[in-house]
mmCIF file of C-alpha atoms and ligand atoms in Angstrom:
data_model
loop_
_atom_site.group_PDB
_atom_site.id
_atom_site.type_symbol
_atom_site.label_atom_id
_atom_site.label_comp_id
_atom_site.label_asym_id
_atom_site.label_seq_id
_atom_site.Cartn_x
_atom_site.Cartn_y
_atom_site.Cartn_z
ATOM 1 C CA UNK A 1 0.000 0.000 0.000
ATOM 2 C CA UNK A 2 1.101 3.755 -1.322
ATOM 3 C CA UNK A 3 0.301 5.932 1.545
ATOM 4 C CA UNK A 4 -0.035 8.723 -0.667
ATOM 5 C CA UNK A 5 -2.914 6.780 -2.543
ATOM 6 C CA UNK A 6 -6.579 7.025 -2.076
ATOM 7 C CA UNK A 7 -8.032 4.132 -0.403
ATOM 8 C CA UNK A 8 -12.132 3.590 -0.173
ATOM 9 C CA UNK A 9 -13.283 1.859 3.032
ATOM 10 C CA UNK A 10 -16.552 -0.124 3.141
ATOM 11 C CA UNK A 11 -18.568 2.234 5.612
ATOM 12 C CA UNK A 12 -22.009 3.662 6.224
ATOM 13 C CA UNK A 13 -23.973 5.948 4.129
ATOM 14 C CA UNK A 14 -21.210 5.460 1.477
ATOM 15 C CA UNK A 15 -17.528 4.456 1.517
ATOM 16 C CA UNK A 16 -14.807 6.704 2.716
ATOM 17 C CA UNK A 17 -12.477 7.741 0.511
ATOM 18 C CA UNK A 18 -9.235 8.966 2.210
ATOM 19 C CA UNK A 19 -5.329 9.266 1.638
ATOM 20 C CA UNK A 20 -3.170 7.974 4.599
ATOM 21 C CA UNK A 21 -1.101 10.910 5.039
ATOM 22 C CA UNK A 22 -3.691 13.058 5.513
ATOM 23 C CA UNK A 23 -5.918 11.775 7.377
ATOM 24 C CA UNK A 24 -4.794 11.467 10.968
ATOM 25 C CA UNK A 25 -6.493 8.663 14.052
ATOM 26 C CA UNK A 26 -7.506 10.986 16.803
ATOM 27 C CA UNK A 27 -8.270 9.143 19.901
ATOM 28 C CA UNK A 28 -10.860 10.787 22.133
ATOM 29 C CA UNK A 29 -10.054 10.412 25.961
ATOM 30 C CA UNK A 30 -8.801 7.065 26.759
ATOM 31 C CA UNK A 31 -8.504 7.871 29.883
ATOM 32 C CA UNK A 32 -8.018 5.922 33.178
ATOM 33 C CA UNK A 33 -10.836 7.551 35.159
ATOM 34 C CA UNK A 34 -13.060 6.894 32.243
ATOM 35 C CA UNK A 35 -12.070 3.133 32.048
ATOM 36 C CA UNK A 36 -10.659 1.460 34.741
ATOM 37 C CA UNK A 37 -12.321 -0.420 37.237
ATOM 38 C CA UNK A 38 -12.217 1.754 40.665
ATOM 39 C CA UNK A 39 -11.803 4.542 38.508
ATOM 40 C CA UNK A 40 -14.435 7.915 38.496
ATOM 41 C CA UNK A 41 -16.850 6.540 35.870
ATOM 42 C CA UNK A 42 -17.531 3.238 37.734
ATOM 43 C CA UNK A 43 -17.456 5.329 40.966
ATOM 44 C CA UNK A 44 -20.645 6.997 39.326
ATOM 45 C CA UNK A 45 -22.300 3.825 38.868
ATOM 46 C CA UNK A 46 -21.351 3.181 35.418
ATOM 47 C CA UNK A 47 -20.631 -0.461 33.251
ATOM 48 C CA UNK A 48 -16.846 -0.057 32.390
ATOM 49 C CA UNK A 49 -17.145 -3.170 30.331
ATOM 50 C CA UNK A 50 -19.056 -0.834 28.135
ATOM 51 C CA UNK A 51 -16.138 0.775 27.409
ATOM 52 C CA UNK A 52 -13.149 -1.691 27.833
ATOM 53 C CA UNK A 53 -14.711 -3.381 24.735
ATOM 54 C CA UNK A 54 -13.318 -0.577 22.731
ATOM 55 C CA UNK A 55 -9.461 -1.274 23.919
ATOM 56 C CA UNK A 56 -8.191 -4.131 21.848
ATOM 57 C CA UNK A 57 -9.483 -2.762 18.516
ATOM 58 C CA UNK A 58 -7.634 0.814 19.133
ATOM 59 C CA UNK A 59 -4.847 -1.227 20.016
ATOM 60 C CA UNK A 60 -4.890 -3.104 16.379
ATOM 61 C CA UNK A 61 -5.567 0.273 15.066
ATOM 62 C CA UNK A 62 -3.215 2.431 16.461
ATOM 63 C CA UNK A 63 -0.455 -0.574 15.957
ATOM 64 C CA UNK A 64 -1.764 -0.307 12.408
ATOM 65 C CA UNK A 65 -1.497 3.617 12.016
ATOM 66 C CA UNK A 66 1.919 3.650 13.712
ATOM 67 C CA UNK A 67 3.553 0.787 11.581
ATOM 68 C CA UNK A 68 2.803 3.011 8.415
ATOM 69 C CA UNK A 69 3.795 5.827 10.282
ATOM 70 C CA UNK A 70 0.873 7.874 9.608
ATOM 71 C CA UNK A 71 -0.556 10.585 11.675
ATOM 72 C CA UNK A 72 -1.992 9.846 15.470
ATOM 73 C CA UNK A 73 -3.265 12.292 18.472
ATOM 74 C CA UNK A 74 -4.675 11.708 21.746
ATOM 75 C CA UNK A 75 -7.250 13.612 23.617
ATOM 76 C CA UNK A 76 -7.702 13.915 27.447
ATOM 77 C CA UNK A 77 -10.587 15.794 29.089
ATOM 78 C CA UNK A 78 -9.514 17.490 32.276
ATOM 79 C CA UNK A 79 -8.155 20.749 34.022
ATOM 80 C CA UNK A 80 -5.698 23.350 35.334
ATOM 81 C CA UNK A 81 -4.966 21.540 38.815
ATOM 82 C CA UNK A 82 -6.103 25.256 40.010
ATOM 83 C CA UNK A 83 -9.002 24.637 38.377
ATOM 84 C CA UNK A 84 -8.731 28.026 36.425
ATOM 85 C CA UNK A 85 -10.307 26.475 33.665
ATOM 86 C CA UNK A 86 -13.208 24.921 34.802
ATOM 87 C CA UNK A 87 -16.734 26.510 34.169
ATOM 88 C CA UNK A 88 -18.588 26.787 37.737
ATOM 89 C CA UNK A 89 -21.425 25.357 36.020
ATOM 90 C CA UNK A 90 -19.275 22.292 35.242
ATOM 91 C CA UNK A 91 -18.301 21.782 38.771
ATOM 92 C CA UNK A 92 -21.628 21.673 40.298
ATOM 93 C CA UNK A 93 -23.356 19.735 37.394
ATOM 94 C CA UNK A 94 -24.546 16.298 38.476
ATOM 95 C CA UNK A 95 -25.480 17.237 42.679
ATOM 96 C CA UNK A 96 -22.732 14.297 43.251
ATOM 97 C CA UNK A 97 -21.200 14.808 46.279
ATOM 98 C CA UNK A 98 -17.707 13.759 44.485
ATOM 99 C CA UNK A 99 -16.957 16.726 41.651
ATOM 100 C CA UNK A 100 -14.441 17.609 39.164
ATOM 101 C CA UNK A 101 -11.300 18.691 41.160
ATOM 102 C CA UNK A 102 -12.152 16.358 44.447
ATOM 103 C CA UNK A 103 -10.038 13.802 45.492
ATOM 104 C CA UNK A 104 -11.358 10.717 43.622
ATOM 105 C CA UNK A 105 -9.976 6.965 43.436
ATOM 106 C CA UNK A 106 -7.342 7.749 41.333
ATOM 107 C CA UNK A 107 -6.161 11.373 42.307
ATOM 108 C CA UNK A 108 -8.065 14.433 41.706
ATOM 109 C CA UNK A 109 -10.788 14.166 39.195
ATOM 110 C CA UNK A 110 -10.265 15.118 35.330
ATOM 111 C CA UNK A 111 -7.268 17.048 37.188
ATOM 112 C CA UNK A 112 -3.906 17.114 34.488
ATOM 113 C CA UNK A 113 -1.666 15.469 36.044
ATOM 114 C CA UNK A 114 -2.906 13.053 38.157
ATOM 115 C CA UNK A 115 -3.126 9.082 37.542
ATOM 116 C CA UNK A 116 -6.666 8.930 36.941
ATOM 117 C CA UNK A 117 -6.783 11.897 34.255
ATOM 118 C CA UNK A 118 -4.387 10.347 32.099
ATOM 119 C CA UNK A 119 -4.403 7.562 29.187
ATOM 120 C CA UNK A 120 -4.786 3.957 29.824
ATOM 121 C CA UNK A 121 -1.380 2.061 29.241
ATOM 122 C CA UNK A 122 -2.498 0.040 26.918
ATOM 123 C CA UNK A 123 -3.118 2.878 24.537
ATOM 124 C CA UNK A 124 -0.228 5.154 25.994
ATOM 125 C CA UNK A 125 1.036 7.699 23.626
ATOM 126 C CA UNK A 126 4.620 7.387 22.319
ATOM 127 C CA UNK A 127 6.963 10.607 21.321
ATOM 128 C CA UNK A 128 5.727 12.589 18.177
ATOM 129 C CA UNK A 129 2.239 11.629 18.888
ATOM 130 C CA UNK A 130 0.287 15.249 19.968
ATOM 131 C CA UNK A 131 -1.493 14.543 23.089
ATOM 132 C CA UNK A 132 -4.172 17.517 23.396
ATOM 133 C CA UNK A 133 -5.340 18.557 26.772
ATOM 134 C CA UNK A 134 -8.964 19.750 26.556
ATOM 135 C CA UNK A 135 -11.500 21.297 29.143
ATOM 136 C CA UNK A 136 -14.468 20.512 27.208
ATOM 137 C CA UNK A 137 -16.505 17.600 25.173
ATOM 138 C CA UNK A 138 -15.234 18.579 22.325
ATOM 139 C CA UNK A 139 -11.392 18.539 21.459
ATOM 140 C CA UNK A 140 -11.617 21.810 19.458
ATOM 141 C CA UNK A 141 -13.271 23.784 22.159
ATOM 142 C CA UNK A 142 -10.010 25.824 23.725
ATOM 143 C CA UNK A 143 -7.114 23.682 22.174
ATOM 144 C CA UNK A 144 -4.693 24.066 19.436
ATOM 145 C CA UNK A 145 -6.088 20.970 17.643
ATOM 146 C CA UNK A 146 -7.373 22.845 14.402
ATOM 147 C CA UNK A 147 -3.604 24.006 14.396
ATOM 148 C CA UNK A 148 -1.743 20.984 14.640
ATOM 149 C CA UNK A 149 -4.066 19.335 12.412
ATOM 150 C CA UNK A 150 -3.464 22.385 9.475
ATOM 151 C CA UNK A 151 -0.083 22.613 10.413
ATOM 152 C CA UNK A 152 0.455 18.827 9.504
ATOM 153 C CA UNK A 153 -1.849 19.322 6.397
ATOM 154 C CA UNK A 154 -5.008 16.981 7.710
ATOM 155 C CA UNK A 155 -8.226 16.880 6.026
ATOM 156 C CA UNK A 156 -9.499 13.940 7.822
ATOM 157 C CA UNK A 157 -9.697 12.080 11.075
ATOM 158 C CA UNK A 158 -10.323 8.633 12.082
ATOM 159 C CA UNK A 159 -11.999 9.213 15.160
ATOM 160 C CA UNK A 160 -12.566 6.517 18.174
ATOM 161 C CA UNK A 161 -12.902 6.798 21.833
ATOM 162 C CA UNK A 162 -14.882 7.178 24.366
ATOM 163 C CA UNK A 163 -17.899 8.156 25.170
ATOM 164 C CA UNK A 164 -19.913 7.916 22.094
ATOM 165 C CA UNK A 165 -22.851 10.391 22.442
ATOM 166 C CA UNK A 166 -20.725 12.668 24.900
ATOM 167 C CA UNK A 167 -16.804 13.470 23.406
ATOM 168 C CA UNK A 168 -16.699 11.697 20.392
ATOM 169 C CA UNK A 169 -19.989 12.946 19.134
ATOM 170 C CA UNK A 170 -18.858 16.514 20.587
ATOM 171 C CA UNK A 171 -16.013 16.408 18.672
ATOM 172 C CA UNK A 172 -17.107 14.985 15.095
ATOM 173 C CA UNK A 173 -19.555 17.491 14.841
ATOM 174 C CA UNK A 174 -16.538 20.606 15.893
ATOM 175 C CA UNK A 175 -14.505 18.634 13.055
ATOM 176 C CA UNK A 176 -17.105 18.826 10.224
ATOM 177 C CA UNK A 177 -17.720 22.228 10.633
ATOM 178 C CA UNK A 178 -13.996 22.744 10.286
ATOM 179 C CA UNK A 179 -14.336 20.837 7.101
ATOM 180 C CA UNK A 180 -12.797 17.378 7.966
ATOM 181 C CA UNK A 181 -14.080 13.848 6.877
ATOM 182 C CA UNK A 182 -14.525 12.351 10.114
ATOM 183 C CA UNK A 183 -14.968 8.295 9.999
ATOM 184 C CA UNK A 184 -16.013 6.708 13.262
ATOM 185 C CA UNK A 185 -15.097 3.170 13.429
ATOM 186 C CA UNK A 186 -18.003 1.323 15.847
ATOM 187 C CA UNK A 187 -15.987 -0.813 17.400
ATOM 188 C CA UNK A 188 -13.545 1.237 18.841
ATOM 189 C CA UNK A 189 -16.097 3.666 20.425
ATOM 190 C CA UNK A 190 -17.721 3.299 23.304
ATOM 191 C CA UNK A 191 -20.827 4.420 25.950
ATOM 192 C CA UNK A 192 -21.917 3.644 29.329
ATOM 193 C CA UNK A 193 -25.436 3.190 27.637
ATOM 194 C CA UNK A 194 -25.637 0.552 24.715
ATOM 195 C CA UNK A 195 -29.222 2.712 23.374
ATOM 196 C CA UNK A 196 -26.387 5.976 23.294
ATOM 197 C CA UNK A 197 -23.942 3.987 21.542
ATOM 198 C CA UNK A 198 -26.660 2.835 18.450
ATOM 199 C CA UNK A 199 -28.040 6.276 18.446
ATOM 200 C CA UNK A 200 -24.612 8.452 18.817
ATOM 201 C CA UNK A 201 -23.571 6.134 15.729
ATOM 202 C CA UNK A 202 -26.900 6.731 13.719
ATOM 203 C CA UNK A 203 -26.719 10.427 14.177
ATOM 204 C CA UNK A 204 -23.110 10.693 13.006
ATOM 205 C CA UNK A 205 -24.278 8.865 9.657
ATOM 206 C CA UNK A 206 -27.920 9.870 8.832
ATOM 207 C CA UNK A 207 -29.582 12.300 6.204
ATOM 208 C CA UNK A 208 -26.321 11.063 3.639
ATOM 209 C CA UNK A 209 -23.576 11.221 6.302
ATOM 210 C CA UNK A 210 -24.442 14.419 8.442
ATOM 211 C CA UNK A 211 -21.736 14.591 10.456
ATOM 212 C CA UNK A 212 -19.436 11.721 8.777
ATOM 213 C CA UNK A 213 -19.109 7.795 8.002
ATOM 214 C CA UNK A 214 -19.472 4.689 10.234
ATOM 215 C CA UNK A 215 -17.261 2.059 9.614
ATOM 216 C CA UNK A 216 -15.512 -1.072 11.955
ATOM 217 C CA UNK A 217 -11.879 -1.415 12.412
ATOM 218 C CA UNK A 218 -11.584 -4.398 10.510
ATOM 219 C CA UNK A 219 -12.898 -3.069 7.272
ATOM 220 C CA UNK A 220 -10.093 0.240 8.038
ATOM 221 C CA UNK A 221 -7.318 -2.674 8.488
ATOM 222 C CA UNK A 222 -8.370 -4.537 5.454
ATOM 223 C CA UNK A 223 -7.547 -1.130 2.887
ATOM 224 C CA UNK A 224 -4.541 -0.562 4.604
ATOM 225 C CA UNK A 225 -2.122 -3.836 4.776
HETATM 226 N N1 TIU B 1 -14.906 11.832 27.299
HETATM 227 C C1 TIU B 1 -16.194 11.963 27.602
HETATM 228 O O1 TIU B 1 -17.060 11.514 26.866
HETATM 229 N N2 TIU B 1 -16.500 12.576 28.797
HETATM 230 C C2 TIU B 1 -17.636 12.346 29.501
HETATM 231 O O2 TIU B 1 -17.880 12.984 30.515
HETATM 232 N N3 TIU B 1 -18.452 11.370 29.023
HETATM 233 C C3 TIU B 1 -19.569 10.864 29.603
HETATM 234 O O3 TIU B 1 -20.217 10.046 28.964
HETATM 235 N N4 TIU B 1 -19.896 11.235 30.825
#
């Protein structure tokens, strides 16, 4: 395989057409508190099976993306350990007595810096890989992502992670306004709620591909070897 040719993946409304070396896999907040058991999203009562699912498929893909040395970026949702960049509103959201900032399981919660906040091992970013550090859903919301990505002359994303309907959704829908192709492989997103995950994926590829394509890993790892 040419990286510099156009391959067409098998994916949902239509196939995606897209040249390796300019299309970069962004991987949306793989995060220990989001994943691990003990961690703050099973503290909250949530199935991190759900989401665990989605680990050995961005491994293949991410081995995949490396080995042709294409393009790769990591998200992580969190903040300032002053907490200078959370919204109020943020903090108080859910009534929990546990918030954003408290001591959790794992350190302070969606603090940078702490164990909890950042990226699984298994998925653990290597040097040259941009790992952006974002205080929203979304990864474009306050980060120099749109930069790096013209900077490195991107026009579209492979986009997994987690949660579905929350931060990947978030941020497909900041990408295609930017004007990148945004394919969302299923099986290497994840949510909590299995009716979230079949919905987030059926917005993202509805009225002819609204927001992007839906595709599976396998059918990504098939064009590319
Ligand atoms: N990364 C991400 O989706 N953050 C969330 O808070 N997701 C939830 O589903 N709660």
């Amino acid at each position: 395989m040419n990286t510099h040719e156009t391959l067409s993946v098998e994916a949902e409304p239509y196939a995606f057409e897209f040249t390796p070396t300019t299309c970069a896999l962004l991987i949306i907040d793989m995060q220990r508190d989001f994943l691990e058991p003990g961690g703050f999203g099973e503290m909250l009562g949530n199935d991190v099976s759900q989401l665990r699912r989605t680990i050995e498929p961005n491994k293949k893909l991410l081995a995949a993306w490396r080995e042709k040395g294409l393009q790769v970026m990591h998200t992580r949702e969190g903040h300032r350990p002053d907490l200078g960049c959370l919204p109020p509103a943020k903090k108080i959201r859910g009534r929990s007595k546990t918030t954003i900032g408290d001591p959790g399981p794992m350190g302070r919660i969606l603090v940078r810096g702490e164990a909890g906040h950042d990226i699984i091992p298994e998925l653990y970013p290597v040097f040259g890989e941009a790992v952006i550090d974002k205080p929203g859903k979304g990864a474009f919301f306050a980060t120099d992502l749109h930069a790096i990505l013209q900077n490195r002359g991107i026009k579209q994303l492979i986009v997994t992670g987690v949660t579905t309907e929350v931060c990947v959704n978030t941020t497909v829908r900041e990408a295609n306004d930017r004007g990148y192709d945004c394919l969302v492989p299923e099986d290497c997103v994840g949510s909590y709620f299995p009716e979230f995950q079949e919905m987030g994926l059926k917005m993202i590829k509805a009225q002819g591909g609204i927001f992007g394509w839906v595709s599976h890993s396998e059918k990504i790892l098939a064009v590319l070897n």
